[in-house]
Amino acid sequence: LRYFQQACYAASAVGYLTGRPGVCLVVSGPGFLHALGGMANATINCWPLIVIGGSSDRNQETMGAFQEFPQVEAGRLYNKLSVRPSSLEVIPAVIEKAVRTSIYGRPGSCYIDIPGDFVNLQVNKSSVKYVECCLPPPISMAEHSAVSKAASILALSKQPLLIIGKGAAYSHAENNIRQLVDLCGLPFLPTPMAKGVVPDNHPNCVAAARSTALQHADVIILLGARLNWILHFGLPPRFRQDVKVIQIDICAEELGNNVRPAAILLGDINAVTKQLLEEFSKRSFKYPSNSEWWKRLRVKIKNNEERSKGLALQKSLPMNYYTVFHHIRELIPKDCILVSEGANTMDIGRTMLPNYYPRQRLDAGTFGTMGVGLGFAIAAALVAKDRAPGKRVVCIEGDSAFGFSGMEVETICRYNLPILIIIVNNNGIYTGLDANSWKEMLKLGNPATCVPPVSLLPNSHYEEIMSAFGGKGYFVKTPEELQSALKASMTDKQTPSLINVMIDPQSERKKQEFPWLTRSNL
């Protein structure tokens, strides 16, 4: 990739998609610093990553060496392990420890520092401390008494809710979770990157009634999800004061954060879900589908879906977000990997674009990181090329988000990755100005002082960046043009494409109960 930060984001996404750490190689000083964003993002997302960075020669430390920086010390804030090998002989052991640390327990990033003078050093081969590759992460299971207690609490619930986090996706727990949902008849809510662990079109999915489900559930099972800002910390008024939380997590330190659980199940999400399945198979528990709770949720789901459908079918021009996503949903493959980032683009896209398979949605994540889009898309395309040839990657960006990493279009074209980039362009961040309003604004004086800082240059032709590097670019303003561009892009499976979709600069999402920063964008 062209930029260290994007390379680090890409490597972390490889780790999430494969379960083995992606590796990112960076140069010293500024290169290391630019990769810190990727290290922090991986650790906070709980994705395995290894970053190997060059550093200045050891005999020049404190002398003002070229790109000298305390990299090991700085790396400790953002990584599970930050280390410099003491000699050439121990490098294999250090690499093994970094790989093991990145995937054991709660996954995360590890940094290995290689001084410049190591490059030309020689060592006797017999003195090198070779070690075997680490075993796969051990599978831990919850105590039987805790499983039994959790099952008893759930069996007595009047308004249960299962929340599926991306930890469940990483654990490959989809089969057992699907069985648990079906066996017990539970309503479930996926966090954004857990979409597809159980398909979004499953009748028990209550994502369209998210606020109601969270606010009124009396028992909540957390499957690899954390009670952080994404889930409003599990606190009132977003949750009931007396809600009983059954918390399932691989990390002991996470248990009890913000809310004291009624039951704690420490272990691998897939293994613990299987334990719950075995427990419920003995109890024959099935939550009734005709309960008042289900009726309430279904009414809310129907109302919200009708509101979104009404916005999606509007014929006015310029188009709104919902119209754009309606046509995208109709024409992209159901098994494509979706990458999404932006403000309204990501938020609305999450509700409008269903996922049917696990680990096929990548977005700003727990850290809310903008700029991850194209790095994630490149990683997804390379993993798909190796593991699922023919699978498409669709990267949907806001125009502001695209600006963080737009030059990686060259990387996409250089490696001829058949990625489709869709830019939902509203000329700004949240809202922008149309061309006429922009001209009027310029009459007031210097645009640096007169134009709102969230406004970007109107009608920017981002698709020409793709064309400049040999891909195919489309500039569309109408539903018919969008449909035509989507069909052409989906038909051509060999060439990267970018569709620049102009929408109403004042288009927003339907009115919500809570502002963006208190909703989930992960």
GROMACS .gro file of N, CA, C and O in nm, residues 330-397:
model
  272
  330GLU      N    1  -3.036  -0.405  -0.399
  330GLU     CA    2  -3.101  -0.489  -0.500
  330GLU      C    3  -3.002  -0.552  -0.597
  330GLU      O    4  -3.031  -0.656  -0.656
  331LEU      N    5  -2.884  -0.492  -0.613
  331LEU     CA    6  -2.796  -0.533  -0.723
  331LEU      C    7  -2.662  -0.592  -0.682
  331LEU      O    8  -2.592  -0.650  -0.765
  332ILE      N    9  -2.620  -0.578  -0.556
  332ILE     CA   10  -2.492  -0.638  -0.517
  332ILE      C   11  -2.514  -0.782  -0.471
  332ILE      O   12  -2.623  -0.817  -0.427
  333PRO      N   13  -2.413  -0.868  -0.483
  333PRO     CA   14  -2.429  -1.009  -0.443
  333PRO      C   15  -2.455  -1.022  -0.293
  333PRO      O   16  -2.400  -0.946  -0.212
  334LYS      N   17  -2.534  -1.120  -0.257
  334LYS     CA   18  -2.564  -1.143  -0.115
  334LYS      C   19  -2.442  -1.187  -0.036
  334LYS      O   20  -2.436  -1.168   0.085
  335ASP      N   21  -2.346  -1.249  -0.105
  335ASP     CA   22  -2.230  -1.301  -0.033
  335ASP      C   23  -2.108  -1.211  -0.047
  335ASP      O   24  -1.995  -1.252  -0.017
  336CYS      N   25  -2.126  -1.086  -0.090
  336CYS     CA   26  -2.012  -0.996  -0.103
  336CYS      C   27  -1.964  -0.951   0.035
  336CYS      O   28  -2.039  -0.954   0.134
  337ILE      N   29  -1.838  -0.910   0.042
  337ILE     CA   30  -1.784  -0.851   0.164
  337ILE      C   31  -1.810  -0.701   0.156
  337ILE      O   32  -1.770  -0.634   0.061
  338LEU      N   33  -1.879  -0.648   0.256
  338LEU     CA   34  -1.912  -0.506   0.261
  338LEU      C   35  -1.814  -0.432   0.351
  338LEU      O   36  -1.793  -0.471   0.466
  339VAL      N   37  -1.752  -0.329   0.297
  339VAL     CA   38  -1.668  -0.239   0.375
  339VAL      C   39  -1.739  -0.104   0.378
  339VAL      O   40  -1.785  -0.056   0.274
  340SER      N   41  -1.751  -0.046   0.496
  340SER     CA   42  -1.827   0.078   0.505
  340SER      C   43  -1.763   0.174   0.602
  340SER      O   44  -1.719   0.134   0.711
  341GLU      N   45  -1.755   0.300   0.563
  341GLU     CA   46  -1.711   0.404   0.657
  341GLU      C   47  -1.770   0.537   0.613
  341GLU      O   48  -1.803   0.559   0.498
  342GLY      N   49  -1.781   0.625   0.711
  342GLY     CA   50  -1.841   0.756   0.688
  342GLY      C   51  -1.929   0.789   0.807
  342GLY      O   52  -1.934   0.715   0.906
  343ALA      N   53  -2.000   0.897   0.798
  343ALA     CA   54  -2.091   0.936   0.905
  343ALA      C   55  -2.230   0.880   0.874
  343ALA      O   56  -2.261   0.766   0.906
  344ASN      N   57  -2.313   0.958   0.806
  344ASN     CA   58  -2.445   0.908   0.768
  344ASN      C   59  -2.435   0.786   0.676
  344ASN      O   60  -2.517   0.695   0.682
  345THR      N   61  -2.334   0.786   0.588
  345THR     CA   62  -2.319   0.675   0.494
  345THR      C   63  -2.307   0.543   0.566
  345THR      O   64  -2.372   0.444   0.531
  346MET      N   65  -2.225   0.538   0.670
  346MET     CA   66  -2.206   0.414   0.743
  346MET      C   67  -2.327   0.381   0.830
  346MET      O   68  -2.372   0.266   0.836
  347ASP      N   69  -2.382   0.483   0.897
  347ASP     CA   70  -2.496   0.460   0.985
  347ASP      C   71  -2.618   0.408   0.909
  347ASP      O   72  -2.680   0.308   0.946
  348ILE      N   73  -2.652   0.477   0.801
  348ILE     CA   74  -2.771   0.437   0.724
  348ILE      C   75  -2.744   0.308   0.649
  348ILE      O   76  -2.830   0.220   0.640
  349GLY      N   77  -2.624   0.293   0.596
  349GLY     CA   78  -2.588   0.171   0.525
  349GLY      C   79  -2.599   0.048   0.613
  349GLY      O   80  -2.637  -0.060   0.567
  350ARG      N   81  -2.568   0.063   0.741
  350ARG     CA   82  -2.577  -0.049   0.833
  350ARG      C   83  -2.721  -0.101   0.844
  350ARG      O   84  -2.745  -0.220   0.855
  351THR      N   85  -2.816  -0.008   0.842
  351THR     CA   86  -2.957  -0.049   0.857
  351THR      C   87  -3.018  -0.093   0.724
  351THR      O   88  -3.110  -0.175   0.724
  352MET      N   89  -2.966  -0.044   0.614
  352MET     CA   90  -3.027  -0.070   0.483
  352MET      C   91  -2.965  -0.188   0.408
  352MET      O   92  -3.029  -0.245   0.320
  353LEU      N   93  -2.839  -0.222   0.440
  353LEU     CA   94  -2.771  -0.327   0.365
  353LEU      C   95  -2.756  -0.451   0.454
  353LEU      O   96  -2.675  -0.451   0.547
  354PRO      N   97  -2.831  -0.556   0.428
  354PRO     CA   98  -2.825  -0.675   0.513
  354PRO      C   99  -2.699  -0.757   0.488
  354PRO      O  100  -2.641  -0.753   0.379
  355ASN      N  101  -2.658  -0.829   0.590
  355ASN     CA  102  -2.550  -0.928   0.578
  355ASN      C  103  -2.608  -1.065   0.606
  355ASN      O  104  -2.686  -1.083   0.700
  356TYR      N  105  -2.567  -1.161   0.524
  356TYR     CA  106  -2.622  -1.296   0.536
  356TYR      C  107  -2.518  -1.398   0.583
  356TYR      O  108  -2.553  -1.512   0.616
  357TYR      N  109  -2.391  -1.355   0.585
  357TYR     CA  110  -2.283  -1.446   0.622
  357TYR      C  111  -2.189  -1.376   0.720
  357TYR      O  112  -2.176  -1.254   0.717
  358PRO      N  113  -2.123  -1.453   0.807
  358PRO     CA  114  -2.038  -1.392   0.910
  358PRO      C  115  -1.906  -1.337   0.853
  358PRO      O  116  -1.859  -1.383   0.748
  359ARG      N  117  -1.851  -1.240   0.922
  359ARG     CA  118  -1.721  -1.180   0.890
  359ARG      C  119  -1.720  -1.121   0.749
  359ARG      O  120  -1.620  -1.126   0.680
  360GLN      N  121  -1.833  -1.066   0.708
  360GLN     CA  122  -1.840  -1.005   0.576
  360GLN      C  123  -1.885  -0.860   0.583
  360GLN      O  124  -1.937  -0.805   0.486
  361ARG      N  125  -1.863  -0.799   0.700
  361ARG     CA  126  -1.882  -0.655   0.714
  361ARG      C  127  -1.764  -0.598   0.793
  361ARG      O  128  -1.732  -0.645   0.903
  362LEU      N  129  -1.698  -0.499   0.736
  362LEU     CA  130  -1.588  -0.429   0.800
  362LEU      C  131  -1.621  -0.281   0.803
  362LEU      O  132  -1.660  -0.224   0.700
  363ASP      N  133  -1.606  -0.218   0.921
  363ASP     CA  134  -1.635  -0.075   0.927
  363ASP      C  135  -1.547  -0.007   1.030
  363ASP      O  136  -1.442  -0.060   1.069
  364ALA      N  137  -1.588   0.110   1.077
  364ALA     CA  138  -1.503   0.193   1.162
  364ALA      C  139  -1.473   0.130   1.298
  364ALA      O  140  -1.378   0.170   1.365
  365GLY      N  141  -1.553   0.034   1.340
  365GLY     CA  142  -1.519  -0.046   1.455
  365GLY      C  143  -1.534   0.022   1.590
  365GLY      O  144  -1.588   0.131   1.603
  366THR      N  145  -1.483  -0.046   1.692
  366THR     CA  146  -1.496   0.001   1.829
  366THR      C  147  -1.429   0.136   1.848
  366THR      O  148  -1.474   0.218   1.929
  367PHE      N  149  -1.322   0.161   1.776
  367PHE     CA  150  -1.247   0.286   1.788
  367PHE      C  151  -1.311   0.399   1.706
  367PHE      O  152  -1.268   0.513   1.715
  368GLY      N  153  -1.410   0.367   1.623
  368GLY     CA  154  -1.475   0.467   1.539
  368GLY      C  155  -1.378   0.532   1.442
  368GLY      O  156  -1.382   0.652   1.418
  369THR      N  157  -1.290   0.452   1.382
  369THR     CA  158  -1.179   0.505   1.303
  369THR      C  159  -1.221   0.537   1.160
  369THR      O  160  -1.264   0.449   1.086
  370MET      N  161  -1.205   0.661   1.121
  370MET     CA  162  -1.222   0.699   0.980
  370MET      C  163  -1.089   0.682   0.906
  370MET      O  164  -0.982   0.708   0.962
  371GLY      N  165  -1.097   0.639   0.782
  371GLY     CA  166  -0.977   0.618   0.701
  371GLY      C  167  -0.942   0.472   0.681
  371GLY      O  168  -0.845   0.440   0.614
  372VAL      N  169  -1.022   0.382   0.739
  372VAL     CA  170  -0.991   0.240   0.729
  372VAL      C  171  -1.039   0.177   0.598
  372VAL      O  172  -0.996   0.068   0.561
  373GLY      N  173  -1.128   0.245   0.527
  373GLY     CA  174  -1.206   0.182   0.421
  373GLY      C  175  -1.126   0.111   0.314
  373GLY      O  176  -1.143  -0.008   0.290
  374LEU      N  177  -1.037   0.183   0.245
  374LEU     CA  178  -0.969   0.123   0.131
  374LEU      C  179  -0.865   0.021   0.175
  374LEU      O  180  -0.844  -0.080   0.107
  375GLY      N  181  -0.801   0.044   0.290
  375GLY     CA  182  -0.709  -0.057   0.343
  375GLY      C  183  -0.782  -0.186   0.375
  375GLY      O  184  -0.736  -0.297   0.341
  376PHE      N  185  -0.898  -0.175   0.440
  376PHE     CA  186  -0.980  -0.294   0.469
  376PHE      C  187  -1.024  -0.363   0.340
  376PHE      O  188  -1.024  -0.486   0.331
  377ALA      N  189  -1.065  -0.284   0.241
  377ALA     CA  190  -1.114  -0.341   0.116
  377ALA      C  191  -1.003  -0.419   0.044
  377ALA      O  192  -1.027  -0.528  -0.010
  378ILE      N  193  -0.883  -0.363   0.044
  378ILE     CA  194  -0.769  -0.431  -0.020
  378ILE      C  195  -0.740  -0.562   0.052
  378ILE      O  196  -0.719  -0.666  -0.011
  379ALA      N  197  -0.740  -0.557   0.187
  379ALA     CA  198  -0.717  -0.680   0.263
  379ALA      C  199  -0.823  -0.784   0.234
  379ALA      O  200  -0.793  -0.903   0.211
  380ALA      N  201  -0.949  -0.742   0.233
  380ALA     CA  202  -1.058  -0.836   0.207
  380ALA      C  203  -1.047  -0.898   0.069
  380ALA      O  204  -1.072  -1.019   0.051
  381ALA      N  205  -1.009  -0.817  -0.030
  381ALA     CA  206  -0.997  -0.869  -0.167
  381ALA      C  207  -0.884  -0.970  -0.178
  381ALA      O  208  -0.897  -1.072  -0.247
  382LEU      N  209  -0.773  -0.945  -0.107
  382LEU     CA  210  -0.660  -1.039  -0.113
  382LEU      C  211  -0.694  -1.169  -0.041
  382LEU      O  212  -0.659  -1.278  -0.088
  383VAL      N  213  -0.762  -1.159   0.073
  383VAL     CA  214  -0.803  -1.280   0.145
  383VAL      C  215  -0.904  -1.359   0.061
  383VAL      O  216  -0.895  -1.482   0.050
  384ALA      N  217  -0.999  -1.288   0.001
  384ALA     CA  218  -1.099  -1.355  -0.083
  384ALA      C  219  -1.034  -1.423  -0.204
  384ALA      O  220  -1.072  -1.534  -0.242
  385LYS      N  221  -0.936  -1.356  -0.262
  385LYS     CA  222  -0.868  -1.412  -0.379
  385LYS      C  223  -0.803  -1.545  -0.344
  385LYS      O  224  -0.800  -1.638  -0.425
  386ASP      N  225  -0.753  -1.555  -0.221
  386ASP     CA  226  -0.685  -1.677  -0.177
  386ASP      C  227  -0.783  -1.784  -0.130
  386ASP      O  228  -0.763  -1.903  -0.155
  387ARG      N  229  -0.890  -1.742  -0.062
  387ARG     CA  230  -0.978  -1.839   0.005
  387ARG      C  231  -1.113  -1.858  -0.063
  387ARG      O  232  -1.177  -1.961  -0.044
  388ALA      N  233  -1.160  -1.756  -0.135
  388ALA     CA  234  -1.292  -1.766  -0.199
  388ALA      C  235  -1.289  -1.691  -0.331
  388ALA      O  236  -1.349  -1.584  -0.345
  389PRO      N  237  -1.216  -1.744  -0.430
  389PRO     CA  238  -1.205  -1.675  -0.559
  389PRO      C  239  -1.342  -1.643  -0.618
  389PRO      O  240  -1.433  -1.725  -0.614
  390GLY      N  241  -1.355  -1.523  -0.669
  390GLY     CA  242  -1.482  -1.481  -0.727
  390GLY      C  243  -1.567  -1.399  -0.634
  390GLY      O  244  -1.661  -1.331  -0.678
  391LYS      N  245  -1.540  -1.403  -0.503
  391LYS     CA  246  -1.617  -1.323  -0.408
  391LYS      C  247  -1.586  -1.176  -0.430
  391LYS      O  248  -1.472  -1.135  -0.443
  392ARG      N  249  -1.690  -1.093  -0.433
  392ARG     CA  250  -1.673  -0.951  -0.458
  392ARG      C  251  -1.659  -0.873  -0.328
  392ARG      O  252  -1.715  -0.910  -0.224
  393VAL      N  253  -1.586  -0.765  -0.336
  393VAL     CA  254  -1.571  -0.671  -0.225
  393VAL      C  255  -1.633  -0.538  -0.268
  393VAL      O  256  -1.596  -0.483  -0.373
  394VAL      N  257  -1.728  -0.489  -0.189
  394VAL     CA  258  -1.795  -0.361  -0.218
  394VAL      C  259  -1.764  -0.266  -0.104
  394VAL      O  260  -1.797  -0.293   0.011
  395CYS      N  261  -1.697  -0.157  -0.137
  395CYS     CA  262  -1.653  -0.060  -0.036
  395CYS      C  263  -1.737   0.066  -0.052
  395CYS      O  264  -1.729   0.136  -0.155
  396ILE      N  265  -1.820   0.096   0.048
  396ILE     CA  266  -1.913   0.209   0.040
  396ILE      C  267  -1.865   0.319   0.132
  396ILE      O  268  -1.857   0.300   0.255
  397GLU      N  269  -1.833   0.433   0.074
  397GLU     CA  270  -1.767   0.542   0.146
  397GLU      C  271  -1.849   0.670   0.140
  397GLU      O  272  -1.911   0.699   0.037
   0.00000   0.00000   0.00000
